[in-house]
Coordinates of C-alpha atoms in Angstrom, one line a residue:
M15 CA -35.8 -11.7 -33.0
G16 CA -39.0 -12.1 -31.2
K17 CA -38.3 -15.5 -30.1
Q18 CA -35.0 -14.4 -28.8
L19 CA -36.6 -11.7 -26.8
G20 CA -39.0 -14.1 -25.4
R21 CA -36.3 -16.3 -24.2
I22 CA -34.6 -13.3 -22.6
R23 CA -37.7 -12.6 -20.6
L24 CA -37.9 -16.1 -19.4
L25 CA -34.3 -15.5 -17.5
C26 CA -35.1 -14.8 -13.8
H27 CA -33.0 -12.2 -11.8
E28 CA -30.9 -15.0 -10.3
E29 CA -29.9 -16.5 -13.4
L30 CA -29.3 -13.1 -14.8
G31 CA -27.1 -12.4 -11.7
L32 CA -25.1 -15.5 -12.4
I33 CA -24.5 -14.2 -16.0
L34 CA -23.3 -11.0 -14.6
A35 CA -21.0 -12.6 -12.2
Q36 CA -18.9 -13.9 -15.2
L37 CA -18.5 -10.5 -16.9
T38 CA -15.5 -8.9 -15.5
D39 CA -14.7 -6.8 -18.6
P40 CA -16.3 -3.2 -17.8
G41 CA -17.3 -3.0 -21.6
D42 CA -19.2 -6.2 -21.4
R43 CA -21.1 -4.9 -18.5
I44 CA -22.0 -1.8 -20.3
T45 CA -23.2 -3.9 -23.2
F46 CA -25.3 -6.1 -20.8
S47 CA -26.9 -3.0 -19.3
Q48 CA -28.0 -1.6 -22.7
V49 CA -30.1 -4.8 -23.5
C50 CA -33.0 -3.4 -21.8
K51 CA -34.4 -1.3 -18.9
E52 CA -34.7 -4.5 -16.6
W53 CA -30.9 -5.4 -17.3
F54 CA -29.9 -1.7 -17.0
Q55 CA -31.3 -1.9 -13.5
L56 CA -30.0 -5.3 -12.8
E57 CA -26.6 -4.3 -13.7
A58 CA -26.6 -1.4 -11.3
L59 CA -27.8 -3.7 -8.4
H60 CA -25.0 -6.2 -9.0
R61 CA -22.2 -3.4 -9.3
S62 CA -19.7 -3.9 -6.7
S63 CA -17.2 -1.1 -7.5
L64 CA -17.3 2.4 -8.8
R65 CA -14.9 5.3 -9.7
L66 CA -16.5 8.5 -10.0
L67 CA -14.6 11.0 -11.6
R68 CA -16.8 14.1 -11.3
H69 CA -17.9 14.5 -7.8
Q70 CA -20.7 16.9 -8.7
F71 CA -22.8 13.9 -10.0
L72 CA -22.5 12.2 -7.0
R73 CA -26.2 12.5 -5.8
Q74 CA -27.5 11.5 -9.1
V75 CA -25.4 8.5 -9.9
L76 CA -24.8 6.8 -6.6
P77 CA -28.6 5.8 -5.8
R78 CA -28.3 3.4 -8.6
F79 CA -25.6 1.4 -7.1
P80 CA -26.7 0.6 -3.5
N81 CA -24.7 -2.5 -3.2
L82 CA -21.4 -1.1 -3.9
L83 CA -18.3 -2.7 -2.0
T84 CA -15.7 -0.3 -3.3
F85 CA -15.9 3.4 -4.2
Q86 CA -13.4 5.7 -5.4
T87 CA -13.8 9.6 -5.9
S88 CA -12.1 12.9 -6.4
E89 CA -10.2 15.3 -4.2
H90 CA -13.5 17.6 -4.0
I91 CA -15.5 15.1 -1.7
T92 CA -16.9 16.8 1.4
D93 CA -18.3 15.8 4.6
P94 CA -22.1 16.0 3.3
D95 CA -20.9 14.1 0.3
L96 CA -19.4 11.3 2.7
E97 CA -22.6 11.2 4.9
F98 CA -24.6 10.8 1.6
I99 CA -22.3 7.8 0.4
A100 CA -22.8 6.2 3.9
Q101 CA -26.8 6.4 3.7
T102 CA -26.7 5.1 0.2
C103 CA -24.1 2.4 0.2
P104 CA -24.2 0.7 3.5
Q105 CA -22.4 -2.5 2.3
L106 CA -19.2 -0.5 1.6
E107 CA -16.0 -2.1 2.4
T108 CA -13.6 -0.1 0.6
I109 CA -13.5 3.7 0.1
D110 CA -10.5 5.5 -1.7
L111 CA -10.4 9.2 -1.4
T112 CA -6.8 9.5 -2.6
T113 CA -5.9 13.0 -3.9
S114 CA -3.4 14.3 -6.2
G115 CA -2.1 16.6 -3.6
H116 CA -1.9 19.5 -5.9
K117 CA -5.5 20.8 -6.1
P118 CA -7.6 22.6 -3.3
F119 CA -8.7 20.1 -0.7
C120 CA -11.8 20.1 1.5
L121 CA -11.8 19.6 5.1
L122 CA -13.3 16.3 6.4
G123 CA -14.3 15.1 9.8
F124 CA -17.8 14.2 10.8
G125 CA -18.3 12.6 7.3
L126 CA -15.7 10.0 7.8
V127 CA -17.1 9.2 11.2
E128 CA -20.6 8.9 9.8
L129 CA -19.0 6.5 7.1
A130 CA -17.6 4.2 9.6
N131 CA -20.9 4.3 11.7
R132 CA -23.2 3.5 9.0
C133 CA -21.0 1.2 7.0
P134 CA -20.1 -1.6 9.6
K135 CA -18.1 -3.9 7.1
L136 CA -15.8 -0.9 6.1
S137 CA -12.3 -2.4 6.0
K138 CA -10.2 -0.5 3.7
V139 CA -9.9 3.3 3.9
L140 CA -7.3 5.3 1.7
L141 CA -7.0 9.0 2.6
K142 CA -3.6 9.5 0.9
R143 CA -2.3 13.2 0.8
R144 CA -5.6 14.4 2.4
R145 CA -3.7 17.0 4.0
S146 CA -6.8 18.2 6.1
I147 CA -6.8 14.9 8.1
T148 CA -6.0 15.6 11.6
D149 CA -5.5 13.5 14.7
H150 CA -8.9 14.4 16.1
V151 CA -10.7 13.1 13.0
I152 CA -8.7 9.7 13.1
V153 CA -9.1 9.1 16.7
S154 CA -13.0 9.5 16.3
F155 CA -13.0 7.5 13.0
I156 CA -11.2 4.5 14.6
K157 CA -13.8 4.4 17.3
F158 CA -16.4 3.4 14.8
A159 CA -14.2 1.1 12.6
P160 CA -13.8 -2.2 14.5
N161 CA -13.0 -4.1 11.3
L162 CA -10.5 -1.8 9.8
V163 CA -7.8 -3.8 8.0
H164 CA -6.2 -1.3 5.6
L165 CA -5.5 2.4 6.4
D166 CA -3.4 4.7 4.1
L167 CA -2.6 8.1 5.7
G168 CA 0.4 8.6 3.5
G169 CA 1.0 12.3 3.0
C170 CA -1.4 13.5 5.8
Y171 CA 1.2 15.7 7.6
S172 CA -0.8 16.4 10.5
I173 CA -1.0 12.9 11.7
S174 CA 1.0 12.9 15.0
D175 CA 1.4 10.6 18.0
R176 CA -2.4 11.0 19.3
A177 CA -3.6 9.4 16.3
L178 CA -1.1 6.5 16.4
K179 CA -2.3 6.1 20.0
A180 CA -5.8 5.4 18.7
I181 CA -4.7 3.3 15.6
G182 CA -2.6 1.1 18.0
C183 CA -5.9 -0.2 19.4
C184 CA -7.0 -1.6 16.1
G185 CA -7.0 -5.3 16.5
S186 CA -7.6 -6.3 12.9
L187 CA -5.3 -3.7 11.3
R188 CA -2.7 -5.3 8.7
Y189 CA -1.8 -2.6 6.5
L190 CA -0.8 1.0 7.5
D191 CA 0.8 3.7 5.5
L192 CA 2.3 6.7 7.5
E193 CA 4.5 8.1 4.8
S194 CA 5.4 11.9 5.6
C195 CA 3.3 11.8 8.7
G196 CA 4.5 14.0 11.9
F197 CA 4.6 11.5 14.5
T198 CA 7.8 10.7 16.8
D199 CA 9.2 7.5 18.5
R200 CA 6.6 7.8 21.0
G201 CA 3.8 7.0 18.2
L202 CA 5.7 4.2 17.2
G203 CA 5.8 2.8 20.8
F204 CA 1.8 3.2 20.6
L205 CA 1.6 0.9 17.6
A206 CA 4.4 -1.7 19.0
N207 CA 2.5 -2.0 22.4
G208 CA -0.9 -1.9 20.9
S209 CA -3.3 -4.5 19.7
C210 CA -2.2 -3.9 16.0
S211 CA 1.2 -5.4 16.8
K212 CA -0.3 -8.8 16.7
T213 CA -1.8 -8.3 13.1
L214 CA 0.2 -5.6 11.3
K215 CA 1.8 -7.2 8.3
T216 CA 2.9 -4.0 6.3
L217 CA 4.1 -0.7 7.9
I218 CA 5.2 2.2 5.6
L219 CA 7.3 4.8 7.4
A220 CA 8.8 6.5 4.4
W221 CA 9.9 10.0 4.8
C222 CA 9.0 10.3 8.5
K223 CA 11.3 12.9 9.8
G224 CA 10.4 12.6 13.6
I225 CA 11.6 9.0 14.4
T226 CA 15.3 7.8 15.5
D227 CA 16.9 4.5 16.4
V228 CA 14.9 4.5 19.7
G229 CA 11.5 4.3 17.8
V230 CA 12.9 1.8 15.4
S231 CA 14.0 -0.4 18.0
R232 CA 10.4 -0.6 19.4
L233 CA 9.2 -2.4 16.1
Q234 CA 10.9 -5.4 17.5
K235 CA 7.5 -6.2 19.4
M236 CA 5.7 -6.6 16.1
Q237 CA 4.7 -10.1 15.8
C238 CA 4.1 -10.7 12.2
L239 CA 5.4 -7.6 10.4
E240 CA 6.5 -8.9 6.8
H241 CA 6.8 -5.6 4.9
L242 CA 8.6 -2.4 6.2
S243 CA 9.6 0.7 4.6
L244 CA 12.0 3.4 6.2
C245 CA 13.1 5.0 3.1
N246 CA 14.5 8.4 3.7
S247 CA 13.2 8.6 7.1
S248 CA 15.3 10.6 9.3
R249 CA 18.2 9.5 7.0
H250 CA 20.9 10.9 9.6
K251 CA 19.0 9.8 12.9
I252 CA 18.6 6.1 11.9
T253 CA 21.9 4.4 12.3
D254 CA 23.3 0.8 12.8
I255 CA 21.8 0.9 16.2
G256 CA 18.3 0.9 14.7
G257 CA 19.4 -1.5 11.7
L258 CA 20.7 -4.0 14.2
E259 CA 17.3 -3.8 16.0
I260 CA 15.6 -4.1 12.8
S261 CA 17.4 -7.4 12.1
A262 CA 15.7 -8.9 15.0
I263 CA 12.4 -8.9 13.3
K264 CA 12.4 -12.5 11.7
T265 CA 9.2 -12.3 10.0
L266 CA 10.3 -9.7 7.4
R267 CA 9.9 -10.5 4.0
T268 CA 10.4 -7.1 2.1
L269 CA 12.6 -4.2 3.8
N270 CA 13.2 -0.7 2.2
L271 CA 16.2 1.2 3.9
A272 CA 17.0 3.4 0.9
A273 CA 18.7 6.5 1.5
L274 CA 19.6 5.8 5.5
A275 CA 22.9 7.5 5.2
K276 CA 24.4 6.1 8.4
L277 CA 23.8 2.4 7.8
S278 CA 26.9 0.3 7.2
N279 CA 27.8 -3.2 6.5
R280 CA 26.9 -4.1 10.1
T281 CA 23.4 -3.8 9.4
V282 CA 23.3 -5.6 6.2
A283 CA 25.2 -8.6 7.6
A284 CA 22.9 -8.7 10.6
L285 CA 19.9 -8.8 8.0
A286 CA 21.5 -11.7 6.2
E287 CA 21.9 -13.6 9.3
N288 CA 18.8 -12.9 11.3
C289 CA 16.2 -12.4 8.7
P290 CA 15.8 -16.1 7.0
N291 CA 12.4 -15.0 5.2
L292 CA 13.8 -11.8 3.6
E293 CA 12.9 -11.8 -0.1
V294 CA 13.4 -8.1 -1.2
L295 CA 15.7 -5.6 0.2
D296 CA 16.6 -2.0 -0.8
V297 CA 19.7 -0.3 0.5
S298 CA 20.1 2.4 -2.2
E299 CA 22.1 5.3 -1.4
C300 CA 23.3 3.8 2.0
R301 CA 26.7 5.0 0.9
L302 CA 28.7 3.4 3.8
L303 CA 27.9 -0.1 2.2
T304 CA 30.7 -1.9 0.5
G305 CA 31.0 -5.0 -1.4
A306 CA 31.8 -6.9 2.0
G307 CA 28.3 -6.1 3.3
I308 CA 26.5 -7.1 0.2
R309 CA 28.5 -10.5 0.1
A310 CA 27.1 -11.2 3.5
F311 CA 24.0 -12.5 2.0
R312 CA 25.9 -15.4 0.1
G313 CA 23.9 -18.6 1.0
H314 CA 20.7 -16.7 1.8
V315 CA 18.0 -19.1 0.7
C316 CA 15.1 -16.7 0.4
L317 CA 16.6 -13.5 -1.2
E318 CA 15.0 -12.9 -4.6
T319 CA 15.7 -9.0 -5.4
I320 CA 18.2 -6.6 -4.1
V321 CA 18.0 -2.9 -4.9
L322 CA 21.7 -1.2 -5.0
H323 CA 21.2 2.3 -6.7
R324 CA 24.0 4.7 -6.2
L325 CA 26.2 2.2 -4.3
H326 CA 29.9 3.2 -5.4
Q327 CA 31.6 0.8 -3.2
V328 CA 29.9 -2.1 -4.6
H329 CA 31.7 -3.9 -7.8
A330 CA 30.8 -6.4 -10.4
S331 CA 32.8 -9.1 -8.5
D332 CA 30.5 -8.6 -5.6
L333 CA 27.4 -9.0 -7.7
E334 CA 28.8 -12.0 -9.1
H335 CA 29.5 -13.5 -5.6
L336 CA 25.9 -12.6 -4.8
V337 CA 24.3 -14.3 -7.8
L338 CA 26.2 -17.5 -7.5
G339 CA 25.7 -17.6 -3.7
C340 CA 21.9 -17.0 -3.4
P341 CA 19.8 -19.8 -5.0
A342 CA 16.6 -17.8 -5.0
L343 CA 18.0 -14.6 -6.5
K344 CA 16.0 -13.2 -9.5
S345 CA 17.1 -9.7 -9.8
I346 CA 19.9 -7.2 -8.9
F347 CA 18.6 -3.5 -9.6
V348 CA 21.3 -0.7 -10.3
H349 CA 20.8 2.8 -11.3
G350 CA 20.9 3.9 -14.9
E351 CA 22.4 2.8 -18.0
E352 CA 25.8 4.1 -17.1
S353 CA 26.1 1.8 -14.1
L354 CA 25.1 -1.1 -16.4
S355 CA 27.7 -0.3 -19.1
E356 CA 30.3 -0.3 -16.2
I357 CA 29.2 -3.5 -14.5
L358 CA 28.1 -5.9 -17.2
P359 CA 31.2 -6.2 -19.2
L360 CA 33.1 -7.3 -15.9
M361 CA 30.7 -10.1 -15.2
Q362 CA 30.2 -13.8 -16.7
E363 CA 27.5 -14.3 -19.1
R364 CA 25.7 -16.6 -17.0
T365 CA 25.4 -14.0 -14.3
R366 CA 25.0 -10.8 -15.9
R367 CA 21.4 -11.7 -16.9
F368 CA 20.3 -10.8 -13.2
V369 CA 21.5 -7.3 -13.4
R370 CA 18.8 -5.0 -14.4
M371 CA 18.1 -1.3 -14.5
G372 CA 15.3 0.6 -12.5
S373 CA 13.4 0.3 -9.2
A374 CA 11.6 -2.9 -8.0
F375 CA 10.4 -2.2 -4.7
P376 CA 7.0 -4.0 -4.6
T377 CA 3.6 -2.5 -4.2
Y378 CA 2.1 -3.6 -1.0
S379 CA -1.3 -5.1 -0.1
S380 CA -3.3 -5.8 2.9
K381 CA -3.4 -9.5 2.1

């Protein structure tokens, strides 16, 4: 045992760091840190990510990990806490402050600004369901976050057009989640005419009640938009007029139009014709759609997944037509076992394996 300890002491910090780099399992890293006090300290210095479940231990725990790149914590975080994080972890690139949305929340303001000011590499910020976040906070934060790539404001109900005007100026932004936010068509105009229109690849507008065909039409100016979700957004205000405008975005790869009640076969046919890169399409609960619209995708070379929940005018023969006509198709998702039991017996053996139950809309990333 003595000889083994002697060999361990011969390892320099650089060599130990190389060993640590190979330990991706959290349990292995804990075991490493328990060898001796030196290894304990070294593991903390090489820790790149941390999830803190009990915010009250923030000031005791965080100084051990000055080189963190990613930090996640609970809904009880405060502005002084964020200021402490900024002072302690200046290399921070990602911070996740997502909350459950059910517990009492704390007001955040100068702490976010301080974080952006002291952490120049900060590129990914998740503030999901932080209902206290206001336009003023976002406008101030954006000024000090020139490298922002990923911004999640989903569920921040107070976010309106003023914040979108500032966000539109972000020249590096690739991912933006605005689910349930309170902006209007004017806000979408700020995004479409701003610097972010040249970089934004993912835009989540689900459950946004203030937008109409006018705002949706402005998204045509997005130069590299690949992932767009309008699920349940102003379901009676977005019609085929907006749908046809969306079909002009030729870079689209995934598109969620679920529950837009006034979309019809015209929109789907236009998407099939004008969006050659489309891989995933969700038109669930677009109840004006019929089999004729779905059949328009026959011959589309990229479509891999289509979600057709609660479409009562689409039949087994339409699904077979889709399967046989789309060479890249992998899955057709329908709603519930009852739908499967009605559809599958009417399909050929070689086509029914494509039909599945459930939801398949992808989780977006900022890559």
